Tab-separated table of C-alpha atoms in Angstrom:
chain	number	residue	atom	x	y	z
A	1	UNK	CA	126.281	210.561	21.976
A	2	UNK	CA	127.991	208.580	19.211
A	3	UNK	CA	131.408	206.945	19.586
A	4	UNK	CA	133.445	206.291	16.469
A	5	UNK	CA	135.682	203.847	18.366
A	6	UNK	CA	134.810	201.419	21.171
A	7	UNK	CA	135.984	202.373	24.634
A	8	UNK	CA	139.213	200.583	25.581
A	9	UNK	CA	139.162	197.840	28.178
A	10	UNK	CA	140.695	198.620	31.581
A	11	UNK	CA	144.427	197.991	31.592
A	12	UNK	CA	144.127	195.205	34.161
A	13	UNK	CA	141.918	193.092	31.899
A	14	UNK	CA	143.828	191.327	29.089
A	15	UNK	CA	142.421	191.938	25.615
A	16	UNK	CA	143.142	188.332	24.659
A	17	UNK	CA	142.696	185.238	26.831
A	18	UNK	CA	145.841	184.055	28.618
A	19	UNK	CA	147.798	181.254	26.941
A	20	UNK	CA	147.634	177.708	28.269
A	21	UNK	CA	150.583	175.500	29.140
A	22	UNK	CA	149.633	171.837	29.549
A	23	UNK	CA	152.090	170.381	32.069
A	24	UNK	CA	152.678	166.698	31.343
A	25	UNK	CA	154.959	164.018	32.714
A	26	UNK	CA	157.006	163.172	29.638
A	27	UNK	CA	157.998	159.757	28.304
A	28	UNK	CA	160.767	157.862	26.504
A	29	UNK	CA	158.152	156.065	24.403
A	30	UNK	CA	157.536	157.769	21.072
A	31	UNK	CA	153.904	156.686	20.918
A	32	UNK	CA	153.234	158.388	24.251
A	33	UNK	CA	154.888	161.607	23.131
A	34	UNK	CA	152.864	161.552	19.910
A	35	UNK	CA	149.653	161.043	21.882
A	36	UNK	CA	150.447	164.122	23.963
A	37	UNK	CA	150.774	166.088	20.732
A	38	UNK	CA	147.384	164.840	19.552
A	39	UNK	CA	145.839	165.988	22.836
A	40	UNK	CA	147.324	169.468	22.430
A	41	UNK	CA	145.708	169.745	19.004
A	42	UNK	CA	142.333	168.657	20.388
A	43	UNK	CA	142.525	171.234	23.163
A	44	UNK	CA	143.449	173.895	20.622
A	45	UNK	CA	140.302	173.008	18.682
A	46	UNK	CA	138.218	173.442	21.840
A	47	UNK	CA	139.928	176.767	22.691
A	48	UNK	CA	140.400	178.395	19.263
A	49	UNK	CA	141.233	181.830	20.703
A	50	UNK	CA	143.833	180.519	23.144
A	51	UNK	CA	147.493	179.809	22.536
A	52	UNK	CA	148.067	176.234	23.750
A	53	UNK	CA	151.532	174.790	24.372
A	54	UNK	CA	152.841	171.754	26.242
A	55	UNK	CA	155.707	171.413	28.703
A	56	UNK	CA	156.959	168.335	30.524
A	57	UNK	CA	158.450	167.442	33.882
A	58	UNK	CA	161.083	165.193	32.325
A	59	UNK	CA	162.149	163.126	29.312
A	60	UNK	CA	160.179	165.076	26.658
A	61	UNK	CA	161.104	168.632	25.600
A	62	UNK	CA	160.368	171.418	26.303
A	63	UNK	CA	160.352	171.621	30.083
A	64	UNK	CA	157.417	173.331	31.771
A	65	UNK	CA	159.384	176.472	32.615
A	66	UNK	CA	160.682	176.659	29.027
A	67	UNK	CA	157.114	176.450	27.708
A	68	UNK	CA	156.083	179.187	30.146
A	69	UNK	CA	158.993	181.369	29.040
A	70	UNK	CA	157.805	180.962	25.474
A	71	UNK	CA	154.232	182.098	26.095
A	72	UNK	CA	155.078	184.795	28.649
A	73	UNK	CA	157.364	186.482	26.119
A	74	UNK	CA	154.188	187.765	24.464
A	75	UNK	CA	151.538	187.683	27.208
A	76	UNK	CA	151.156	189.191	30.701
A	77	UNK	CA	149.568	186.045	32.149
A	78	UNK	CA	149.385	182.298	31.592
A	79	UNK	CA	147.461	179.308	32.894
A	80	UNK	CA	149.139	175.988	33.704
A	81	UNK	CA	146.994	172.832	33.747
A	82	UNK	CA	148.705	169.812	35.343
A	83	UNK	CA	148.130	166.867	33.001
A	84	UNK	CA	148.098	164.522	35.964
A	85	UNK	CA	145.380	162.194	37.178
A	86	UNK	CA	146.397	162.287	40.846
A	87	UNK	CA	148.029	164.552	43.411
A	88	UNK	CA	151.488	163.036	43.405
A	89	UNK	CA	154.855	164.703	43.752
A	90	UNK	CA	154.740	166.158	40.248
A	91	UNK	CA	151.612	168.152	41.147
A	92	UNK	CA	152.818	169.048	44.622
A	93	UNK	CA	156.485	169.774	43.927
A	94	UNK	CA	157.801	169.578	40.369
A	95	UNK	CA	155.194	171.695	38.570
A	96	UNK	CA	155.181	174.483	41.210
A	97	UNK	CA	158.992	174.542	41.091
A	98	UNK	CA	158.939	174.907	37.300
A	99	UNK	CA	156.395	177.726	37.554
A	100	UNK	CA	158.531	179.496	40.153
A	101	UNK	CA	161.579	179.191	37.895
A	102	UNK	CA	159.761	180.902	35.040
A	103	UNK	CA	158.226	183.538	37.322
A	104	UNK	CA	161.726	184.500	38.437
A	105	UNK	CA	162.449	185.460	34.821
A	106	UNK	CA	159.075	187.203	34.289
A	107	UNK	CA	158.549	189.172	37.484
A	108	UNK	CA	155.515	191.107	36.221
A	109	UNK	CA	153.678	188.089	34.861
A	110	UNK	CA	150.691	186.338	36.421
A	111	UNK	CA	150.801	182.552	36.318
A	112	UNK	CA	147.813	180.567	37.566
A	113	UNK	CA	148.127	176.830	38.169
A	114	UNK	CA	144.848	174.901	38.204
A	115	UNK	CA	143.900	171.712	39.998
A	116	UNK	CA	144.977	168.400	38.513
A	117	UNK	CA	142.631	166.374	36.312
A	118	UNK	CA	141.196	164.102	38.992
A	119	UNK	CA	138.272	161.878	38.044
A	120	UNK	CA	135.389	164.043	36.784
A	121	UNK	CA	132.516	162.426	34.882
A	122	UNK	CA	134.152	162.631	31.406
A	123	UNK	CA	137.216	160.772	32.686
A	124	UNK	CA	135.056	158.080	34.277
A	125	UNK	CA	133.175	157.731	30.987
A	126	UNK	CA	136.468	157.235	29.147
A	127	UNK	CA	137.478	154.494	31.612
A	128	UNK	CA	134.175	152.650	31.098
A	129	UNK	CA	134.643	152.871	27.328
A	130	UNK	CA	138.113	151.304	27.545
A	131	UNK	CA	136.868	148.521	29.821
A	132	UNK	CA	133.874	147.834	27.547
A	133	UNK	CA	136.118	147.549	24.497
A	134	UNK	CA	138.388	145.093	26.333
A	135	UNK	CA	135.707	142.838	27.811
A	136	UNK	CA	133.900	142.546	24.472
A	137	UNK	CA	131.080	139.999	24.794
A	138	UNK	CA	131.622	139.410	28.522
A	139	UNK	CA	128.674	140.707	30.593
A	140	UNK	CA	129.788	143.449	32.953
A	141	UNK	CA	128.306	141.583	35.919
A	142	UNK	CA	130.569	138.584	35.157
A	143	UNK	CA	133.753	140.659	34.706
A	144	UNK	CA	136.354	141.428	37.370
A	145	UNK	CA	138.325	144.622	36.805
A	146	UNK	CA	141.749	145.675	38.063
A	147	UNK	CA	142.325	149.434	38.080
A	148	UNK	CA	146.091	149.886	37.841
A	149	UNK	CA	147.472	153.191	39.101
A	150	UNK	CA	150.968	154.618	39.019
A	151	UNK	CA	151.604	154.403	42.756
A	152	UNK	CA	153.690	156.936	44.662
A	153	UNK	CA	154.879	157.919	48.133
A	154	UNK	CA	152.009	160.408	48.600
A	155	UNK	CA	149.250	158.681	50.553
A	156	UNK	CA	146.503	161.011	49.319
A	157	UNK	CA	147.318	160.206	45.699
A	158	UNK	CA	147.113	156.454	46.340
A	159	UNK	CA	143.875	156.933	48.271
A	160	UNK	CA	142.417	158.866	45.318
A	161	UNK	CA	143.123	155.866	43.110
A	162	UNK	CA	141.352	153.511	45.512
A	163	UNK	CA	138.392	155.885	45.613
A	164	UNK	CA	138.338	155.921	41.807
A	165	UNK	CA	138.069	152.122	41.759
A	166	UNK	CA	134.995	152.341	43.958
A	167	UNK	CA	133.417	154.917	41.651
A	168	UNK	CA	134.129	152.712	38.623
A	169	UNK	CA	132.607	149.726	40.449
A	170	UNK	CA	129.407	151.521	41.423
A	171	UNK	CA	128.881	153.140	38.022
A	172	UNK	CA	129.902	150.190	35.821
A	173	UNK	CA	127.982	147.209	37.147
A	174	UNK	CA	131.065	144.954	37.209
A	175	UNK	CA	131.377	141.873	39.433
A	176	UNK	CA	134.360	143.341	41.271
A	177	UNK	CA	136.754	146.281	40.878
A	178	UNK	CA	139.987	146.282	42.870
A	179	UNK	CA	142.945	148.665	42.926
A	180	UNK	CA	146.548	147.809	42.127
A	181	UNK	CA	149.706	149.849	41.661
A	182	UNK	CA	152.506	149.409	39.155
A	183	UNK	CA	155.220	150.855	41.387
A	184	UNK	CA	156.037	152.031	44.946
A	185	UNK	CA	152.655	151.244	46.535
A	186	UNK	CA	150.837	147.986	47.237
A	187	UNK	CA	148.960	145.869	46.332
A	188	UNK	CA	150.841	145.161	43.125
A	189	UNK	CA	149.167	144.024	39.936
A	190	UNK	CA	150.365	140.373	40.329
A	191	UNK	CA	149.039	140.345	43.901
A	192	UNK	CA	145.539	141.364	42.769
A	193	UNK	CA	145.614	138.897	39.869
A	194	UNK	CA	146.485	136.095	42.306
A	195	UNK	CA	143.708	137.251	44.631
A	196	UNK	CA	141.159	137.195	41.824
A	197	UNK	CA	142.344	133.795	40.619
A	198	UNK	CA	142.169	132.306	44.116
A	199	UNK	CA	138.561	133.494	44.423
A	200	UNK	CA	137.652	131.640	41.225
A	201	UNK	CA	137.741	134.547	38.810
A	202	UNK	CA	138.619	133.617	35.234
A	203	UNK	CA	137.397	136.709	33.356
A	204	UNK	CA	139.582	139.652	34.247
A	205	UNK	CA	140.023	143.045	32.597
A	206	UNK	CA	143.121	145.011	33.555
A	207	UNK	CA	142.615	148.769	33.132
A	208	UNK	CA	145.918	150.721	33.040
A	209	UNK	CA	144.695	154.036	34.418
A	210	UNK	CA	147.329	156.121	32.657
A	211	UNK	CA	146.827	158.974	30.242
A	212	UNK	CA	149.191	157.757	27.520
A	213	UNK	CA	151.146	154.656	26.656
A	214	UNK	CA	154.661	154.546	28.062
A	215	UNK	CA	156.919	152.539	30.339
A	216	UNK	CA	154.178	152.027	32.942
A	217	UNK	CA	151.822	150.615	30.313
A	218	UNK	CA	154.605	148.342	29.063
A	219	UNK	CA	155.171	147.028	32.605
A	220	UNK	CA	151.462	146.219	32.902
A	221	UNK	CA	151.630	144.087	29.756
A	222	UNK	CA	154.791	142.343	30.938
A	223	UNK	CA	153.297	141.459	34.327
A	224	UNK	CA	150.048	140.212	32.785
A	225	UNK	CA	151.962	138.097	30.261
A	226	UNK	CA	153.974	136.535	33.095
A	227	UNK	CA	150.777	135.692	34.992
A	228	UNK	CA	149.166	134.179	31.913
A	229	UNK	CA	152.001	131.709	31.437
A	230	UNK	CA	151.410	130.193	34.891
A	231	UNK	CA	147.601	130.469	34.826
A	232	UNK	CA	146.552	129.435	31.295
A	233	UNK	CA	142.953	128.732	32.330
A	234	UNK	CA	142.343	132.396	33.195
A	235	UNK	CA	141.462	134.876	30.470
A	236	UNK	CA	142.949	138.302	31.105
A	237	UNK	CA	142.255	141.162	28.738
A	238	UNK	CA	144.143	144.447	28.945
A	239	UNK	CA	142.257	147.652	28.229
A	240	UNK	CA	143.832	150.575	26.430
A	241	UNK	CA	145.070	153.581	28.352
A	242	UNK	CA	142.821	156.647	28.346
A	243	UNK	CA	144.671	158.262	25.444
A	244	UNK	CA	144.163	161.668	23.777
A	245	UNK	CA	140.380	161.294	23.638
A	246	UNK	CA	137.700	163.957	23.441
A	247	UNK	CA	136.804	163.432	27.108
A	248	UNK	CA	140.354	164.184	28.247
A	249	UNK	CA	140.523	167.280	26.044
A	250	UNK	CA	137.235	168.514	27.520
A	251	UNK	CA	138.551	168.208	31.082
A	252	UNK	CA	141.770	170.064	30.199
A	253	UNK	CA	139.724	172.843	28.554
A	254	UNK	CA	137.490	173.095	31.622
A	255	UNK	CA	140.484	173.332	33.945
A	256	UNK	CA	141.865	176.089	31.705
A	257	UNK	CA	138.614	178.041	31.942
A	258	UNK	CA	138.769	177.833	35.733
A	259	UNK	CA	142.305	179.179	35.702
A	260	UNK	CA	141.617	181.845	33.080
A	261	UNK	CA	138.870	183.267	35.281
A	262	UNK	CA	141.439	183.740	38.037
A	263	UNK	CA	144.054	185.153	35.649
A	264	UNK	CA	141.786	187.707	33.963
A	265	UNK	CA	142.637	190.523	36.312
A	266	UNK	CA	144.914	191.382	39.197
A	267	UNK	CA	142.720	194.366	40.147
A	268	UNK	CA	140.275	192.382	42.283
A	269	UNK	CA	137.733	189.648	41.860
A	270	UNK	CA	136.564	188.937	38.292
A	271	UNK	CA	132.960	188.945	39.503
A	272	UNK	CA	130.689	191.815	38.463
A	273	UNK	CA	129.075	193.019	41.663
A	274	UNK	CA	125.401	193.858	41.758
A	275	UNK	CA	122.510	193.671	44.201
A	276	UNK	CA	119.681	191.232	43.434
A	277	UNK	CA	116.169	192.327	44.328
A	278	UNK	CA	114.608	188.934	44.935
A	279	UNK	CA	111.435	189.967	46.762
A	280	UNK	CA	108.506	187.990	45.384
A	281	UNK	CA	110.724	186.077	42.965
A	282	UNK	CA	111.265	182.297	42.896
A	283	UNK	CA	114.638	181.112	44.166
A	284	UNK	CA	115.530	177.416	44.146
A	285	UNK	CA	118.005	175.875	46.592
A	286	UNK	CA	118.893	172.261	45.806
A	287	UNK	CA	120.288	170.564	48.894
A	288	UNK	CA	119.240	170.876	52.519
A	289	UNK	CA	122.544	170.691	54.395
A	290	UNK	CA	124.875	173.153	56.087
A	291	UNK	CA	125.254	175.499	53.109
A	292	UNK	CA	121.481	175.719	52.696
A	293	UNK	CA	121.167	176.396	56.418
A	294	UNK	CA	123.257	179.545	55.965
A	295	UNK	CA	121.769	180.709	52.677
A	296	UNK	CA	118.013	180.106	53.027
A	297	UNK	CA	117.416	182.537	55.948
A	298	UNK	CA	119.237	185.289	54.033
A	299	UNK	CA	117.114	184.654	50.959
A	300	UNK	CA	113.951	184.789	53.062
A	301	UNK	CA	115.104	188.094	54.584
A	302	UNK	CA	115.375	189.421	51.023
A	303	UNK	CA	111.725	188.457	50.445
A	304	UNK	CA	112.439	185.660	47.975
A	305	UNK	CA	109.934	182.884	47.387
A	306	UNK	CA	112.282	180.077	48.304
A	307	UNK	CA	111.861	176.450	47.259
A	308	UNK	CA	114.241	173.891	48.752
A	309	UNK	CA	114.660	170.539	47.014
A	310	UNK	CA	116.237	167.895	49.241
A	311	UNK	CA	115.344	164.454	50.604
A	312	UNK	CA	116.282	165.694	54.100
A	313	UNK	CA	116.577	169.114	55.775
A	314	UNK	CA	119.081	170.471	58.247
A	315	UNK	CA	117.411	170.639	61.656
A	316	UNK	CA	117.821	174.432	61.694
A	317	UNK	CA	115.684	174.665	58.544
A	318	UNK	CA	112.995	172.168	59.528
A	319	UNK	CA	111.233	174.676	61.772
A	320	UNK	CA	111.186	177.303	59.034
A	321	UNK	CA	109.670	174.793	56.628
A	322	UNK	CA	107.024	173.705	59.126
A	323	UNK	CA	106.092	177.347	59.695
A	324	UNK	CA	105.632	177.879	55.960
A	325	UNK	CA	108.677	180.082	55.556
A	326	UNK	CA	109.586	178.280	52.356
A	327	UNK	CA	108.413	175.379	50.214
A	328	UNK	CA	110.192	172.096	50.802
A	329	UNK	CA	110.175	169.388	48.121
A	330	UNK	CA	111.244	166.309	50.090
A	331	UNK	CA	112.893	164.398	47.217
A	332	UNK	CA	115.786	164.462	44.802
A	333	UNK	CA	116.229	167.139	42.153
A	334	UNK	CA	114.472	167.014	38.774
A	335	UNK	CA	115.122	169.515	35.953
A	336	UNK	CA	111.623	171.028	36.140
A	337	UNK	CA	112.456	172.349	39.629
A	338	UNK	CA	114.233	175.246	37.931
A	339	UNK	CA	111.265	176.312	35.799
A	340	UNK	CA	110.498	179.955	36.480
A	341	UNK	CA	113.412	180.445	38.874
A	342	UNK	CA	115.260	183.761	38.968
A	343	UNK	CA	118.184	182.441	40.981
A	344	UNK	CA	119.463	178.948	41.798
A	345	UNK	CA	121.833	177.476	44.364
A	346	UNK	CA	123.367	174.025	43.867
A	347	UNK	CA	124.399	172.929	47.375
A	348	UNK	CA	124.165	169.132	47.320
A	349	UNK	CA	126.918	166.718	48.396
A	350	UNK	CA	127.108	165.283	44.869
A	351	UNK	CA	129.451	166.924	42.353
A	352	UNK	CA	127.549	165.248	39.511
A	353	UNK	CA	124.172	166.595	40.688
A	354	UNK	CA	125.585	170.093	41.212
A	355	UNK	CA	127.105	170.054	37.717
A	356	UNK	CA	123.755	169.013	36.223
A	357	UNK	CA	121.958	171.830	38.063
A	358	UNK	CA	124.456	174.377	36.761
A	359	UNK	CA	123.956	173.104	33.197
A	360	UNK	CA	120.165	173.260	33.543
A	361	UNK	CA	120.328	176.805	34.916
A	362	UNK	CA	122.693	177.851	32.137
A	363	UNK	CA	120.243	176.558	29.518
A	364	UNK	CA	117.539	178.703	31.129
A	365	UNK	CA	119.798	181.805	31.348
A	366	UNK	CA	119.352	181.696	35.120
A	367	UNK	CA	122.253	182.606	37.390
A	368	UNK	CA	123.410	179.712	39.555
A	369	UNK	CA	125.751	179.391	42.526
A	370	UNK	CA	127.630	176.102	42.775
A	371	UNK	CA	128.676	175.575	46.373
A	372	UNK	CA	131.357	172.906	45.853
A	373	UNK	CA	133.095	174.453	42.809
A	374	UNK	CA	132.405	178.152	42.614
A	375	UNK	CA	134.123	178.671	39.256
A	376	UNK	CA	131.760	176.245	37.557
A	377	UNK	CA	128.716	178.333	38.480
A	378	UNK	CA	127.577	181.630	36.968
A	379	UNK	CA	127.283	183.528	40.268
A	380	UNK	CA	129.226	183.716	43.518
A	381	UNK	CA	127.894	184.302	47.013
A	382	UNK	CA	129.785	187.126	48.744
A	383	UNK	CA	130.664	187.271	52.405
A	384	UNK	CA	128.158	189.838	53.734
A	385	UNK	CA	127.656	191.735	56.966
A	386	UNK	CA	125.185	194.311	58.267
A	387	UNK	CA	126.033	197.341	60.396
A	388	UNK	CA	124.324	200.706	61.022
A	389	UNK	CA	121.894	200.283	58.153
A	390	UNK	CA	124.654	199.261	55.723
A	391	UNK	CA	125.280	195.881	54.097
A	392	UNK	CA	128.877	195.258	53.123
A	393	UNK	CA	130.038	192.443	50.879
A	394	UNK	CA	133.392	191.017	49.866
A	395	UNK	CA	134.093	188.769	46.905
A	396	UNK	CA	137.572	187.346	46.343
A	397	UNK	CA	139.022	184.776	43.993
A	398	UNK	CA	139.093	181.287	45.542
A	399	UNK	CA	139.639	182.498	49.115
A	400	UNK	CA	136.418	182.550	51.155
A	401	UNK	CA	138.297	182.902	54.453
A	402	UNK	CA	139.946	186.066	53.215
A	403	UNK	CA	136.563	187.379	52.060
A	404	UNK	CA	135.178	186.848	55.553
A	405	UNK	CA	138.118	188.643	57.177
A	406	UNK	CA	137.647	191.597	54.834
A	407	UNK	CA	133.894	191.588	55.501
A	408	UNK	CA	134.495	191.614	59.240
A	409	UNK	CA	136.960	194.494	58.982
A	410	UNK	CA	134.535	196.598	56.953
A	411	UNK	CA	131.777	195.949	59.486
A	412	UNK	CA	134.143	197.110	62.232
A	413	UNK	CA	134.931	200.274	60.283
A	414	UNK	CA	131.257	201.058	59.727
A	415	UNK	CA	130.526	200.608	63.425
A	416	UNK	CA	133.571	202.617	64.515
A	417	UNK	CA	133.018	205.572	62.184
A	418	UNK	CA	129.217	205.573	62.185
A	419	UNK	CA	129.343	205.703	58.398
């Protein structure tokens, strides 16, 4: 049978990808506002089929709800990416309130807000680049670094900044990396500078961990200048802010893709359901913890030839390995582990390792489940249950608890009705 025209897509699936609204803070400093515009253009280049606009919490027009109004006038759905490093009040309160204000004017629209930027590998790379440019000929091992965060009343956001400093320390090879805050929280930047100086440090790089230049960046320079005047024998170099770099644009684009997957349809999960016949086929599970403990027995029941790659195994799996139920490679993951695999599960405790496994599987055209960030994988594990010779499965969007409740209800129905 020949069709002269392609079959139309279901009504619930948008023909074009949803537009993106990048939700920024806003600034009185023109250079910061210009940098935000440069970032928008870079994201547009990475997402050529997507309408990309920016909205701001304050100071810079348009507001976030005004930007949403603009894009929702011509689209049934939109994705909002918070252009925020941490989980402060803007992420928790201001951006959701702006989204709700726009939703009230577009009752039929779907608006998906993604997670904030956080500190994924590209952002860490950008930080190291700024520090390297500032320290110049100083060896990293002889350089003390101050990571300066915004500081806020939300404890989790401040704790995220302290965690970031530890990551920068362990991945950069610096002598020391300590956290400071420019407002609200302690320790302050002058306090950390005094602490370094008292310990004998004379080579210090101050890293303003802000996206764009603005008032906060200006305060950093003012406080460092004041310290220099009273401590002329110490050399303090100030790194540039992260800025509208390629790494930042990549993270924004990735957050958009996560949100677009959720916004694609309101008619159920965006996953295409199928049943994998894995009997006799190689399946690789990287990681030997709690997730592997749940998944490996199911894979063995399906007849898969399972290989687990992990330095250590959950005690519940050790017996299966000893009995020859699956092959255990007692070490860390290497790319060749995926050679010949039909299906892969990335279940380690390391986000970086899981991301690498997903990329390796993608290059091999092998479907991969990523346990810590499902949207970054190419397959999802449903909540399954068996009853009266029937296997039922439920896949939702970002709500595994709901999937389990639905699975349990279907199992009850099968048992009750004898279906």
